Short mmCIF file of N, CA, C and O in Angstrom, two decimals:
data_model
loop_
_atom_site.label_atom_id
_atom_site.label_comp_id
_atom_site.label_asym_id
_atom_site.label_seq_id
_atom_site.Cartn_x
_atom_site.Cartn_y
_atom_site.Cartn_z
N MET A 811 -30.46 25.25 162.26
CA MET A 811 -29.26 25.76 161.66
C MET A 811 -29.59 27.10 161.00
O MET A 811 -30.60 27.25 160.31
N ASN A 812 -28.75 28.08 161.23
CA ASN A 812 -28.94 29.41 160.68
C ASN A 812 -28.60 29.45 159.21
O ASN A 812 -27.83 28.63 158.71
N ALA A 813 -29.14 30.44 158.52
CA ALA A 813 -28.83 30.61 157.10
C ALA A 813 -27.36 30.95 156.91
O ALA A 813 -26.73 30.50 155.95
N SER A 814 -26.79 31.73 157.82
CA SER A 814 -25.37 32.08 157.69
C SER A 814 -24.48 30.85 157.83
O SER A 814 -23.46 30.74 157.14
N GLU A 815 -24.86 29.91 158.68
CA GLU A 815 -24.11 28.67 158.82
C GLU A 815 -24.21 27.83 157.55
O GLU A 815 -23.24 27.22 157.12
N LEU A 816 -25.40 27.81 156.94
CA LEU A 816 -25.58 27.06 155.71
C LEU A 816 -24.82 27.69 154.55
O LEU A 816 -24.28 26.98 153.70
N ARG A 817 -24.79 29.00 154.50
CA ARG A 817 -24.08 29.68 153.40
C ARG A 817 -22.58 29.41 153.45
O ARG A 817 -21.91 29.45 152.42
N ALA A 818 -22.05 29.11 154.63
CA ALA A 818 -20.63 28.83 154.77
C ALA A 818 -20.27 27.42 154.30
O ALA A 818 -19.11 27.12 154.10
N LYS A 819 -21.27 26.57 154.10
CA LYS A 819 -21.03 25.19 153.71
C LYS A 819 -21.06 25.03 152.20
O LYS A 819 -21.63 25.85 151.48
N SER A 820 -20.46 23.93 151.74
CA SER A 820 -20.48 23.61 150.31
C SER A 820 -21.83 23.00 149.96
O SER A 820 -22.63 22.63 150.83
N THR A 821 -22.07 22.85 148.67
CA THR A 821 -23.33 22.29 148.20
C THR A 821 -23.50 20.86 148.68
O THR A 821 -24.60 20.47 149.09
N ALA A 822 -22.44 20.08 148.65
CA ALA A 822 -22.52 18.69 149.11
C ALA A 822 -22.86 18.62 150.59
O ALA A 822 -23.65 17.77 151.02
N GLU A 823 -22.27 19.50 151.37
CA GLU A 823 -22.56 19.52 152.81
C GLU A 823 -24.00 19.94 153.07
O GLU A 823 -24.65 19.40 153.97
N ILE A 824 -24.51 20.87 152.29
CA ILE A 824 -25.90 21.31 152.46
C ILE A 824 -26.85 20.17 152.08
O ILE A 824 -27.85 19.94 152.76
N ASN A 825 -26.53 19.47 150.99
CA ASN A 825 -27.36 18.32 150.59
C ASN A 825 -27.37 17.26 151.68
O ASN A 825 -28.42 16.67 151.97
N HIS A 826 -26.23 17.00 152.29
CA HIS A 826 -26.16 16.02 153.37
C HIS A 826 -26.98 16.50 154.57
O HIS A 826 -27.72 15.71 155.18
N GLU A 827 -26.88 17.77 154.89
CA GLU A 827 -27.65 18.34 156.00
C GLU A 827 -29.15 18.23 155.72
O GLU A 827 -29.93 17.90 156.61
N MET A 828 -29.55 18.50 154.48
CA MET A 828 -30.96 18.42 154.14
C MET A 828 -31.46 16.98 154.24
O MET A 828 -32.57 16.74 154.70
N LEU A 829 -30.63 16.03 153.83
CA LEU A 829 -31.00 14.62 153.96
C LEU A 829 -31.23 14.25 155.42
O LEU A 829 -32.21 13.57 155.75
N GLU A 830 -30.36 14.73 156.29
CA GLU A 830 -30.52 14.47 157.72
C GLU A 830 -31.80 15.11 158.26
O GLU A 830 -32.51 14.52 159.08
N LEU A 831 -32.08 16.32 157.80
CA LEU A 831 -33.31 17.00 158.24
C LEU A 831 -34.55 16.25 157.77
O LEU A 831 -35.53 16.13 158.51
N LEU A 832 -34.53 15.76 156.53
CA LEU A 832 -35.67 15.01 156.01
C LEU A 832 -35.87 13.71 156.78
O LEU A 832 -37.02 13.31 157.06
N ARG A 833 -34.79 13.05 157.15
CA ARG A 833 -34.90 11.82 157.95
C ARG A 833 -35.46 12.14 159.33
O ARG A 833 -36.31 11.40 159.85
N ALA A 834 -35.01 13.22 159.92
CA ALA A 834 -35.51 13.63 161.24
C ALA A 834 -36.99 13.98 161.16
O ALA A 834 -37.78 13.64 162.06
N GLN A 835 -37.39 14.64 160.07
CA GLN A 835 -38.79 15.00 159.89
C GLN A 835 -39.65 13.75 159.77
O GLN A 835 -40.71 13.65 160.40
N PHE A 836 -39.20 12.79 158.98
CA PHE A 836 -39.96 11.55 158.83
C PHE A 836 -40.10 10.83 160.17
O PHE A 836 -41.19 10.38 160.54
N SER A 837 -39.00 10.74 160.88
CA SER A 837 -39.01 10.08 162.18
C SER A 837 -39.98 10.76 163.14
O SER A 837 -40.76 10.10 163.84
N LEU A 838 -39.93 12.08 163.16
CA LEU A 838 -40.81 12.82 164.08
C LEU A 838 -42.27 12.68 163.66
O LEU A 838 -43.15 12.55 164.52
N ARG A 839 -42.53 12.68 162.36
CA ARG A 839 -43.92 12.48 161.89
C ARG A 839 -44.44 11.13 162.34
O ARG A 839 -45.60 11.01 162.75
N MET A 840 -43.61 10.10 162.25
CA MET A 840 -44.04 8.77 162.68
C MET A 840 -44.27 8.72 164.18
O MET A 840 -45.22 8.09 164.66
N GLN A 841 -43.43 9.41 164.95
CA GLN A 841 -43.60 9.44 166.40
C GLN A 841 -44.89 10.16 166.77
O GLN A 841 -45.61 9.74 167.69
N VAL A 842 -45.19 11.25 166.08
CA VAL A 842 -46.42 11.99 166.36
C VAL A 842 -47.63 11.15 165.97
O VAL A 842 -48.63 11.10 166.70
N ALA A 843 -47.55 10.46 164.83
CA ALA A 843 -48.67 9.67 164.36
C ALA A 843 -48.98 8.51 165.30
O ALA A 843 -50.14 8.14 165.48
N THR A 844 -47.95 7.94 165.89
CA THR A 844 -48.15 6.83 166.82
C THR A 844 -48.26 7.29 168.27
O THR A 844 -48.25 6.47 169.17
N GLN A 845 -48.32 8.58 168.46
CA GLN A 845 -48.47 9.22 169.76
C GLN A 845 -47.36 8.83 170.73
O GLN A 845 -47.58 8.64 171.92
N GLN A 846 -46.13 8.75 170.22
CA GLN A 846 -44.99 8.46 171.07
C GLN A 846 -44.32 9.74 171.57
O GLN A 846 -43.46 9.67 172.44
N THR A 847 -44.69 10.88 171.00
CA THR A 847 -44.09 12.14 171.43
C THR A 847 -45.14 13.25 171.39
O THR A 847 -46.14 13.15 170.69
N ASN A 848 -44.87 14.29 172.11
CA ASN A 848 -45.75 15.46 172.12
C ASN A 848 -45.05 16.67 171.52
O ASN A 848 -45.51 17.79 171.67
N LYS A 849 -43.92 16.47 170.87
CA LYS A 849 -43.13 17.57 170.31
C LYS A 849 -43.63 17.98 168.93
O LYS A 849 -42.90 17.98 167.95
N THR A 850 -44.89 18.35 168.84
CA THR A 850 -45.45 18.71 167.55
C THR A 850 -44.87 20.02 167.03
O THR A 850 -44.85 20.25 165.83
N SER A 851 -44.38 20.87 167.90
CA SER A 851 -43.80 22.14 167.46
C SER A 851 -42.48 21.92 166.73
O SER A 851 -42.07 22.76 165.93
N GLU A 852 -41.84 20.79 166.96
CA GLU A 852 -40.58 20.47 166.27
C GLU A 852 -40.81 20.27 164.78
O GLU A 852 -39.91 20.51 163.97
N LEU A 853 -42.00 19.82 164.40
CA LEU A 853 -42.30 19.61 162.98
C LEU A 853 -42.18 20.93 162.21
O LEU A 853 -41.61 20.97 161.13
N GLY A 854 -42.72 21.98 162.75
CA GLY A 854 -42.64 23.29 162.09
C GLY A 854 -41.21 23.78 161.99
O GLY A 854 -40.80 24.34 160.97
N LYS A 855 -40.44 23.55 163.04
CA LYS A 855 -39.03 23.96 163.02
C LYS A 855 -38.26 23.21 161.96
O LYS A 855 -37.41 23.78 161.26
N LEU A 856 -38.52 21.90 161.84
CA LEU A 856 -37.84 21.10 160.83
C LEU A 856 -38.23 21.54 159.42
O LEU A 856 -37.39 21.62 158.53
N ARG A 857 -39.52 21.83 159.22
CA ARG A 857 -39.97 22.28 157.91
C ARG A 857 -39.29 23.58 157.52
O ARG A 857 -38.88 23.77 156.36
N LYS A 858 -39.14 24.49 158.46
CA LYS A 858 -38.48 25.76 158.18
C LYS A 858 -37.00 25.56 157.89
O LYS A 858 -36.44 26.21 157.01
N SER A 859 -36.36 24.63 158.60
CA SER A 859 -34.95 24.35 158.34
C SER A 859 -34.76 23.74 156.97
O SER A 859 -33.79 24.06 156.26
N ILE A 860 -35.67 22.85 156.56
CA ILE A 860 -35.59 22.25 155.23
C ILE A 860 -35.78 23.31 154.17
O ILE A 860 -35.04 23.36 153.18
N ALA A 861 -36.74 24.18 154.36
CA ALA A 861 -36.98 25.27 153.41
C ALA A 861 -35.78 26.20 153.33
O ALA A 861 -35.40 26.66 152.24
N ARG A 862 -35.15 26.45 154.45
CA ARG A 862 -33.95 27.31 154.48
C ARG A 862 -32.83 26.67 153.67
O ARG A 862 -32.16 27.34 152.88
N ALA A 863 -32.66 25.36 153.82
CA ALA A 863 -31.62 24.65 153.07
C ALA A 863 -31.92 24.68 151.57
O ALA A 863 -31.02 24.90 150.75
N HIS A 864 -33.19 24.49 151.21
CA HIS A 864 -33.58 24.58 149.79
C HIS A 864 -33.28 25.97 149.24
O HIS A 864 -32.80 26.10 148.11
N THR A 865 -33.56 26.99 150.01
CA THR A 865 -33.34 28.36 149.58
C THR A 865 -31.86 28.63 149.34
O THR A 865 -31.48 29.21 148.32
N ILE A 866 -31.02 28.18 150.23
CA ILE A 866 -29.57 28.39 150.09
C ILE A 866 -29.05 27.63 148.88
O ILE A 866 -28.22 28.15 148.12
N LEU A 867 -29.54 26.40 148.65
CA LEU A 867 -29.13 25.65 147.47
C LEU A 867 -29.53 26.38 146.19
O LEU A 867 -28.76 26.44 145.24
N ARG A 868 -30.72 26.92 146.19
CA ARG A 868 -31.19 27.65 145.00
C ARG A 868 -30.35 28.91 144.79
O ARG A 868 -30.02 29.26 143.65
N GLU A 869 -30.01 29.60 145.86
CA GLU A 869 -29.15 30.78 145.74
C GLU A 869 -27.80 30.41 145.14
O GLU A 869 -27.29 31.12 144.28
N ASN A 870 -27.26 29.28 145.58
CA ASN A 870 -25.98 28.83 145.05
C ASN A 870 -26.08 28.49 143.56
O ASN A 870 -25.18 28.79 142.78
N GLU A 871 -27.20 27.88 143.17
CA GLU A 871 -27.42 27.57 141.75
C GLU A 871 -27.50 28.84 140.91
O GLU A 871 -26.93 28.92 139.83
N MET A 872 -28.20 29.84 141.44
CA MET A 872 -28.38 31.09 140.69
C MET A 872 -27.04 31.84 140.57
O MET A 872 -26.76 32.46 139.54
N LYS A 873 -26.21 31.75 141.60
CA LYS A 873 -24.89 32.39 141.54
C LYS A 873 -24.03 31.71 140.49
O LYS A 873 -23.29 32.37 139.76
N ALA A 874 -24.11 30.38 140.41
CA ALA A 874 -23.31 29.63 139.45
C ALA A 874 -23.74 29.94 138.02
O ALA A 874 -22.92 30.03 137.12
N VAL A 875 -25.04 30.12 137.80
CA VAL A 875 -25.55 30.41 136.46
C VAL A 875 -25.16 31.82 136.02
O VAL A 875 -24.83 32.05 134.87
N SER A 876 -25.17 32.75 136.95
CA SER A 876 -24.91 34.14 136.59
C SER A 876 -23.44 34.41 136.32
O SER A 876 -23.08 35.42 135.72
N LYS A 877 -22.55 33.52 136.74
CA LYS A 877 -21.12 33.73 136.53
C LYS A 877 -20.68 33.39 135.15
O LYS A 877 -21.10 32.80 134.34
#
């Protein structure tokens, strides 16, 4: 998910999206650990998406404080 797509969403929607990303990350980590998948590059993509969501949430918090 792009940062511009996340910025268009509300805080609740971003939190829900981050929860889904964290669940996907956990699932993929378990699959890699049990050697059920070879998609190790997906882990990095998920980590970056989670970090992007955290960044957008923090930006929203800082905007709310400055107003």
